[in-house]
mmCIF file of C-alpha atoms in Angstrom:
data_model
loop_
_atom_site.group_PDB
_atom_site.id
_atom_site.type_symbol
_atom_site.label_atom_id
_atom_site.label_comp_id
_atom_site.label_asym_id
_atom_site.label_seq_id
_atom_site.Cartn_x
_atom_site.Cartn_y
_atom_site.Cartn_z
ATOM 1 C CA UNK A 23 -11.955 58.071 27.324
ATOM 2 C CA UNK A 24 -15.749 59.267 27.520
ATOM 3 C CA UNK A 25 -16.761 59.295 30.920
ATOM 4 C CA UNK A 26 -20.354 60.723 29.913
ATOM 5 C CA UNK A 27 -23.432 58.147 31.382
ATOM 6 C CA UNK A 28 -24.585 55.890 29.204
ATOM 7 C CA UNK A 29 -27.871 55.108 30.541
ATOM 8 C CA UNK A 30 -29.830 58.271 29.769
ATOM 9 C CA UNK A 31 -29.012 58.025 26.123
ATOM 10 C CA UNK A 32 -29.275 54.219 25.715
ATOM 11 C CA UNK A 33 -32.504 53.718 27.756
ATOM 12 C CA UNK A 34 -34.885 52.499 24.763
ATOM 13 C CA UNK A 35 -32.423 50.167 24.284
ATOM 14 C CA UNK A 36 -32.200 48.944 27.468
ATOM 15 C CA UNK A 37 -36.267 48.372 27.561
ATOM 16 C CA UNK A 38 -35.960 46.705 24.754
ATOM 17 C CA UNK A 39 -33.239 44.510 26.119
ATOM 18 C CA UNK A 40 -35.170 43.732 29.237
ATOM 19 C CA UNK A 41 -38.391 42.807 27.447
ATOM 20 C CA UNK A 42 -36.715 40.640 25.062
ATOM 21 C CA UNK A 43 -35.321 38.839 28.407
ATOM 22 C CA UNK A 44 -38.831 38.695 29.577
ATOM 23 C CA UNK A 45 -40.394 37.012 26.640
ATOM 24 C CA UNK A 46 -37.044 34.440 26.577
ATOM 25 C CA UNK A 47 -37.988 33.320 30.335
ATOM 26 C CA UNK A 48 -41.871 33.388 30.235
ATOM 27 C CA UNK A 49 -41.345 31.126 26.967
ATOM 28 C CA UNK A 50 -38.762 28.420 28.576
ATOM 29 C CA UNK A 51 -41.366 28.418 32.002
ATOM 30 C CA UNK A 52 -44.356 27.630 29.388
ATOM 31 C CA UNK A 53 -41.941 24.685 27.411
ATOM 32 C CA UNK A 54 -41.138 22.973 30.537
ATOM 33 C CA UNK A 55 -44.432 23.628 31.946
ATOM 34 C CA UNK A 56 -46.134 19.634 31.813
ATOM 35 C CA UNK A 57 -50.395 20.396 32.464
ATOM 36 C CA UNK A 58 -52.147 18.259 34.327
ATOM 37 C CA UNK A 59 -55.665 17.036 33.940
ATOM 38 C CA UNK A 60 -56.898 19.224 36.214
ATOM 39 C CA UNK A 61 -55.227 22.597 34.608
ATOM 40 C CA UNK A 62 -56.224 21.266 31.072
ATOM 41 C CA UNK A 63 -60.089 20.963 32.104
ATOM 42 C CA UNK A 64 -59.935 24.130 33.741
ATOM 43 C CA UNK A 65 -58.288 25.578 30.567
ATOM 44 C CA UNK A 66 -61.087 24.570 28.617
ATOM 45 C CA UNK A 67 -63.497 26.632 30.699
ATOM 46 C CA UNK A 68 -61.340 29.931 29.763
ATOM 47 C CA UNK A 69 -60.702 31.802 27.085
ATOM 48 C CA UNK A 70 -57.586 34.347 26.922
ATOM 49 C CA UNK A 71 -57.069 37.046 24.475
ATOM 50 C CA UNK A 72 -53.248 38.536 24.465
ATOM 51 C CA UNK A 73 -52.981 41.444 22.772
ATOM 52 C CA UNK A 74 -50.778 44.633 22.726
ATOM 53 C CA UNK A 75 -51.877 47.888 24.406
ATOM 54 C CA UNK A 76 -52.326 50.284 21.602
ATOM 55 C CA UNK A 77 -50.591 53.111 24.384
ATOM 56 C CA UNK A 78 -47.244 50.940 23.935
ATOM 57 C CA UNK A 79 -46.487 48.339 21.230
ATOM 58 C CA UNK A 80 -44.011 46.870 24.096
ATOM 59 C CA UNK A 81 -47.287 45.914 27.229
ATOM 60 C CA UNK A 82 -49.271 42.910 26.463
ATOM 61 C CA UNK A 83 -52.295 42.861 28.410
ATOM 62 C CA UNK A 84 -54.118 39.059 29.577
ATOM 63 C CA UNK A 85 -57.605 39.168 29.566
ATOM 64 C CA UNK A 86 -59.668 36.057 31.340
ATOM 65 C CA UNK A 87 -63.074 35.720 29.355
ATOM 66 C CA UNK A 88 -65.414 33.096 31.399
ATOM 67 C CA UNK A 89 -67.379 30.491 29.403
ATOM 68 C CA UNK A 90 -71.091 30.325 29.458
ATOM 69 C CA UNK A 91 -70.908 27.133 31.904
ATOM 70 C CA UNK A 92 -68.298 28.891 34.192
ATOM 71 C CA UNK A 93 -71.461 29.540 36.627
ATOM 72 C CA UNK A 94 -71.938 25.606 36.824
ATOM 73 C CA UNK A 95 -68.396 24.596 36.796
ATOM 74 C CA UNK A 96 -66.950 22.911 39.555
ATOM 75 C CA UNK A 97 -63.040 22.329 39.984
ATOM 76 C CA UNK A 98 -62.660 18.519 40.374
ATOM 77 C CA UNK A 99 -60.180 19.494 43.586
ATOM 78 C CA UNK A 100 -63.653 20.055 45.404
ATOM 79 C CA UNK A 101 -65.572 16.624 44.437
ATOM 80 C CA UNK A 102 -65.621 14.412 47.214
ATOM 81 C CA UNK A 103 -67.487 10.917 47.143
ATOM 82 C CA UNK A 104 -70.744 10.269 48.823
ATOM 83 C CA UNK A 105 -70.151 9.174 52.345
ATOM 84 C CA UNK A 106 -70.351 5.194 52.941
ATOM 85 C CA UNK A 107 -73.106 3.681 54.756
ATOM 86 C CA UNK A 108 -76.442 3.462 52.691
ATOM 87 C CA UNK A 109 -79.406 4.408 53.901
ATOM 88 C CA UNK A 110 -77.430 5.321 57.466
ATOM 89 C CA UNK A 111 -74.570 7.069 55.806
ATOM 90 C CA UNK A 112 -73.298 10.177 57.711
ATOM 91 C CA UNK A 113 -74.927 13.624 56.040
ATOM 92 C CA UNK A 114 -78.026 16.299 56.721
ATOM 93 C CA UNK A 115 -80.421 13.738 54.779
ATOM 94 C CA UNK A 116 -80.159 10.785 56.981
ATOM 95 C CA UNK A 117 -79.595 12.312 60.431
ATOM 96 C CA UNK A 118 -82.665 15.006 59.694
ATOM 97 C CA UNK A 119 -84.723 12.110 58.998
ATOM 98 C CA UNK A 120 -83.863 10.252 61.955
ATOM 99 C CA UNK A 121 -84.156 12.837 64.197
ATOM 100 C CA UNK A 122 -87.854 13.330 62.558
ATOM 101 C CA UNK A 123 -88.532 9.748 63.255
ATOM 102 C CA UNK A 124 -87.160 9.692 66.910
ATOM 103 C CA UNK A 125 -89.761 12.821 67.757
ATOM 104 C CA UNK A 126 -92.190 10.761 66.118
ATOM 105 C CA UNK A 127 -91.636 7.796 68.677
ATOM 106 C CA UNK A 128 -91.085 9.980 71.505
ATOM 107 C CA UNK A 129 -94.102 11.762 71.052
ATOM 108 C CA UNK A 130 -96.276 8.729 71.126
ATOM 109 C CA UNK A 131 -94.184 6.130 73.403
ATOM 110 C CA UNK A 132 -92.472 8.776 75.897
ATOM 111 C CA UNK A 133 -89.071 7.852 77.674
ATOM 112 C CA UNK A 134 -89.713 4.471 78.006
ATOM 113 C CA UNK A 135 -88.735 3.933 74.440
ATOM 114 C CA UNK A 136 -85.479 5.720 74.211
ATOM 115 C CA UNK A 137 -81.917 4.655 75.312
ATOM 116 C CA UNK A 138 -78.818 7.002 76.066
ATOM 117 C CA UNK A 139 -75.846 6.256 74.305
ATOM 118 C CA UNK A 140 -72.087 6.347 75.240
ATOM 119 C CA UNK A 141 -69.209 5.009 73.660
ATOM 120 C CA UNK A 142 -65.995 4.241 75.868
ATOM 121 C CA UNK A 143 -62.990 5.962 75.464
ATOM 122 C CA UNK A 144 -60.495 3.555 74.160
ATOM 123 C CA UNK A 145 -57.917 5.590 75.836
ATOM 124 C CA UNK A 146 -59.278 4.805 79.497
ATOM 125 C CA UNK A 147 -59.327 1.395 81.407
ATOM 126 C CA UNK A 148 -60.219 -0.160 85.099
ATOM 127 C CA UNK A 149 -62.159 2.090 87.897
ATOM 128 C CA UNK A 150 -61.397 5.085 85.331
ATOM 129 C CA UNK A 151 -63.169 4.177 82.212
ATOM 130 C CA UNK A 152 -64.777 7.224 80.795
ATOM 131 C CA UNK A 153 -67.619 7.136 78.993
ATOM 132 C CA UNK A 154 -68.868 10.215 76.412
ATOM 133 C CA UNK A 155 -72.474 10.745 75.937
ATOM 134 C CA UNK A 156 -73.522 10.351 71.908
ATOM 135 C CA UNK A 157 -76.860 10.691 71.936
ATOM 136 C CA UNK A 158 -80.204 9.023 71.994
ATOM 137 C CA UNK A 159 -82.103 6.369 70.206
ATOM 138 C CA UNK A 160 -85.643 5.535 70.055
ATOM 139 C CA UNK A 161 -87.776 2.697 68.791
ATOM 140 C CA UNK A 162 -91.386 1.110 68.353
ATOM 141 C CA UNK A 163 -90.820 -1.008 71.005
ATOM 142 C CA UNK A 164 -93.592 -3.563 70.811
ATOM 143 C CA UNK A 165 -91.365 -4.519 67.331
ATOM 144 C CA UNK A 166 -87.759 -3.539 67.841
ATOM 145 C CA UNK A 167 -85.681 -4.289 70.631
ATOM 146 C CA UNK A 168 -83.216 -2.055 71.913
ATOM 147 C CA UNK A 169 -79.809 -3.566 70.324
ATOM 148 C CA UNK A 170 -81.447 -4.156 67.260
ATOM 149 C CA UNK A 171 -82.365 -0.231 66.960
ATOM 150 C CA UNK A 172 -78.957 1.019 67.926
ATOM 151 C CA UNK A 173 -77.576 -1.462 65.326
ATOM 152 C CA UNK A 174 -79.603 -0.046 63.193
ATOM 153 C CA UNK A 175 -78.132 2.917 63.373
ATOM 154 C CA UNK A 176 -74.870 2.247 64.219
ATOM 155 C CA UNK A 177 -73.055 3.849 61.637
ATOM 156 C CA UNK A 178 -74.646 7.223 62.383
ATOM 157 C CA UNK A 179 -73.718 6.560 65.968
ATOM 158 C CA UNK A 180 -70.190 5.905 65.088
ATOM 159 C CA UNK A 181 -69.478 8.509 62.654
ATOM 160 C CA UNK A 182 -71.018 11.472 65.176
ATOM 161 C CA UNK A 183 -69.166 9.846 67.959
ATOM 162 C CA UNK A 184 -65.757 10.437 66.323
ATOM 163 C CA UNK A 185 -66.601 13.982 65.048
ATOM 164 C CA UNK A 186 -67.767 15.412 68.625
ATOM 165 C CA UNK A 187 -64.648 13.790 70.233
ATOM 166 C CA UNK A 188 -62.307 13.629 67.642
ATOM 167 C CA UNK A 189 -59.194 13.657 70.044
ATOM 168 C CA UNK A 190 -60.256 10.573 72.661
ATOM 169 C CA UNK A 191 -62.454 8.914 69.895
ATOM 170 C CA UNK A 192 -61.479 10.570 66.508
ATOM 171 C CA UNK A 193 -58.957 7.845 65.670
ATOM 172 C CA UNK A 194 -60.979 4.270 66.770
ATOM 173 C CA UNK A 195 -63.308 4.294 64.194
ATOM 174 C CA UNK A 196 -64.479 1.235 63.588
ATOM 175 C CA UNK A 197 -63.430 -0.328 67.077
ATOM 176 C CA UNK A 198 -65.241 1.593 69.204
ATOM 177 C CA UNK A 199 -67.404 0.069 72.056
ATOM 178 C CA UNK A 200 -71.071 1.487 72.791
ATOM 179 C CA UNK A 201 -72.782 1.218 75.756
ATOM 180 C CA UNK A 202 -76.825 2.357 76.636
ATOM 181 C CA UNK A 203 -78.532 3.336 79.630
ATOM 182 C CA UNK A 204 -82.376 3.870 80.103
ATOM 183 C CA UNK A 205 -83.341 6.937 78.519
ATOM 184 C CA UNK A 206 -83.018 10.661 80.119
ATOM 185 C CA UNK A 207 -80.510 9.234 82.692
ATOM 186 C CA UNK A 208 -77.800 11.797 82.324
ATOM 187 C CA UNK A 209 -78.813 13.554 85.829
ATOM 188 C CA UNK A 210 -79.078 10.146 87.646
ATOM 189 C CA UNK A 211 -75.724 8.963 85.951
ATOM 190 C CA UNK A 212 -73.875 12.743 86.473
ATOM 191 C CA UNK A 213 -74.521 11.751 90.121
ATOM 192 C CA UNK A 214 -73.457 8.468 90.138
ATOM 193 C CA UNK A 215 -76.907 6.611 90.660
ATOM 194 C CA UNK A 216 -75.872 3.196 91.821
ATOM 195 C CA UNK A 217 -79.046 2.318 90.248
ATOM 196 C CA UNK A 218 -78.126 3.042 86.919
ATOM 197 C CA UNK A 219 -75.642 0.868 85.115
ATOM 198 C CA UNK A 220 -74.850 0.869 81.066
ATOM 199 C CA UNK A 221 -75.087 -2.421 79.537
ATOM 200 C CA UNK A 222 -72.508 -2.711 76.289
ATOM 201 C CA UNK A 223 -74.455 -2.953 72.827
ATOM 202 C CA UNK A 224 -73.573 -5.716 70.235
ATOM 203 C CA UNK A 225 -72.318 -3.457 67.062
ATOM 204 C CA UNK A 226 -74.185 -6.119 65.322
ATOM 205 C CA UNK A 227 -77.583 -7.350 65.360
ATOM 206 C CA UNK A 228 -79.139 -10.408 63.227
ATOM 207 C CA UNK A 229 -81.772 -8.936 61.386
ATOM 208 C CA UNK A 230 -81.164 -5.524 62.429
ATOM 209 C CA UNK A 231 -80.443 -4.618 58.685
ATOM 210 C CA UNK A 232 -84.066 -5.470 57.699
ATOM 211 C CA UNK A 233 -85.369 -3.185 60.331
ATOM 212 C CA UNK A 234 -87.977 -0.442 58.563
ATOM 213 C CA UNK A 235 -85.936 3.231 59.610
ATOM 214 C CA UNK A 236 -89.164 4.296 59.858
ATOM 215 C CA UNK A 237 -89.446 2.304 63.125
ATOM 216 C CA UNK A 238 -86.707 3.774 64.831
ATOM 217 C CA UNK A 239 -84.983 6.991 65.360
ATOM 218 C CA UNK A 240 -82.238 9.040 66.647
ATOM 219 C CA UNK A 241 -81.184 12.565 68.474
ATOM 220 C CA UNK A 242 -77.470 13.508 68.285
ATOM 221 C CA UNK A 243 -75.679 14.855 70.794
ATOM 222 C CA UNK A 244 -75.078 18.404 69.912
ATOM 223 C CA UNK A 245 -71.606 19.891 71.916
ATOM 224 C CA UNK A 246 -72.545 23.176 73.444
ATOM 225 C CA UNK A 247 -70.606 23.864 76.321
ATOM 226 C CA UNK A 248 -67.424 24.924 74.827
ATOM 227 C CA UNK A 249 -66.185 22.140 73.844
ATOM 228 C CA UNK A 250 -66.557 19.977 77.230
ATOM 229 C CA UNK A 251 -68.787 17.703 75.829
ATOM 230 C CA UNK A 252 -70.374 15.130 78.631
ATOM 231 C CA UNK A 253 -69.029 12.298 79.991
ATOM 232 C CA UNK A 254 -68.577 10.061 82.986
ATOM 233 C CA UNK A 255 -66.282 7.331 84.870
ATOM 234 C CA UNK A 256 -67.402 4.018 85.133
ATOM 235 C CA UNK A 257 -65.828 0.719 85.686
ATOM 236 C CA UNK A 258 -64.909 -1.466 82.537
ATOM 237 C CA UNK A 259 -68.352 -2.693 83.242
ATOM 238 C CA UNK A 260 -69.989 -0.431 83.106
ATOM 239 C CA UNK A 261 -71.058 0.430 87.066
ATOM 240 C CA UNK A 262 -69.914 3.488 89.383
ATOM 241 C CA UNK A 263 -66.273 2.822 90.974
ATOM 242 C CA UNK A 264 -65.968 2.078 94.577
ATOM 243 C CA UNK A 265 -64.347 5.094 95.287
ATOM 244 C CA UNK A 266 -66.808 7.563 93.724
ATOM 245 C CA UNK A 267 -69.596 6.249 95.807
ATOM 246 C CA UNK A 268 -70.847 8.754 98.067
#
């Protein structure tokens, strides 16, 4: 019997062997392979050459050639619709403008034309009903009253509200209850002013849709503190608890 190794005298072979096996697998993996609409559009934006390595007939080299309008192409995984809401939807467009508008206001009418705005955590009830500070609103007030400029803007109001608390308020979209107080309060209400008492805001106004945006306006609350956000306990009515009265 010849014990001498194989291997050092059969090693083309072997390559050859291996390669074949190769080519078999990558060729079932492309026959079973179904594309989807995605792949085939993005196939259509690329161009591969296979060829052979002139070093070795045996390495086949893939070579990814972009398309004149690869620079403009966008995968359809990334288009997202535009957000719902009209003229109040929730992007940089909207609550730029409004913010414009509400320095506008300010500028001319003072405090005495804005509101402060809190929406009540759902999560929360009785003497312990917190409220988080969303922002302000302001309005021409010898035309707009004050519900019918937060209506206005309600979906902006909504849609921030959820995003700066998104784990008390994140997930009551649509149900969520907003409440104003006259406008640069937060020290008075931070100390529990007995004086100062939200009043809950209908989430709907007649005629608060025909109301020019020019007319009214609106600063965000922007979360700065780490997270904390501002807040404070109220009654369900919206008035300091007995037992936080000093």
């Amino acid at each position: 019997v010849d014990t001498k190794p194989w291997w050092p005298m059969e090693e083309r072979i072997m390559k050859q062997i291996l390669i074949l096996s190769c080519t078999t697998l990558a060729a079932s993996a492309v026959a079973s392979f179904t594309p989807t609409s995605t792949f085939i559009t993005q196939q259509q934006h690329l161009q591969r050459n296979i060829h052979h390595h002139p070093s070795n007939k045996h390495s086949v080299a893939l070579h990814l050639m972009p398309n004149e309008d690869d620079k403009d192409y966008i995968s359809p995984m990334r288009q997202r619709p535009p957000p719902k809401g009209g003229d109040v939807a929730y992007n940089n467009e909207n609550i730029l403008r409004q913010l414009r508008h509400y320095n506008e206001i300010r500028k001319v009418g003072g405090k005495e034309c804005v509101q402060d705005i809190y929406a009540r955590d759902p999560n929360t009830s009785g003497d312990n009903t917190r409220f988080w500070f969303v922002g302000k609103v302001a309005r021409c007030t010898g035309t707009v009253s004050a519900e019918a400029a937060i209506a206005r803007q309600m979906n902006l109001l909504e849609e921030h509200a959820t995003r700066i608390r998104p784990v008390e308020l994140g997930r009551s979209f649509g149900i969520l209850e907003f409440w104003f107080a006259p406008g640069d309060t937060e020290p008075l209400t931070s100390q529990n002013d007995m004086g100062t008492r939200l009043q809950k805001v209908r989430k709907v106004v007649d005629g608060s849709d025909k109301v020019p945006l020019l007319e009214v306006g609106l600063d965000l609350s922007i979360v700065t503190n780490q997270g904390a956000g501002f807040c404070i306990v109220r009654t369900a009515d919206g008035v300091v608890p007995p037992h936080m009265i000093v």
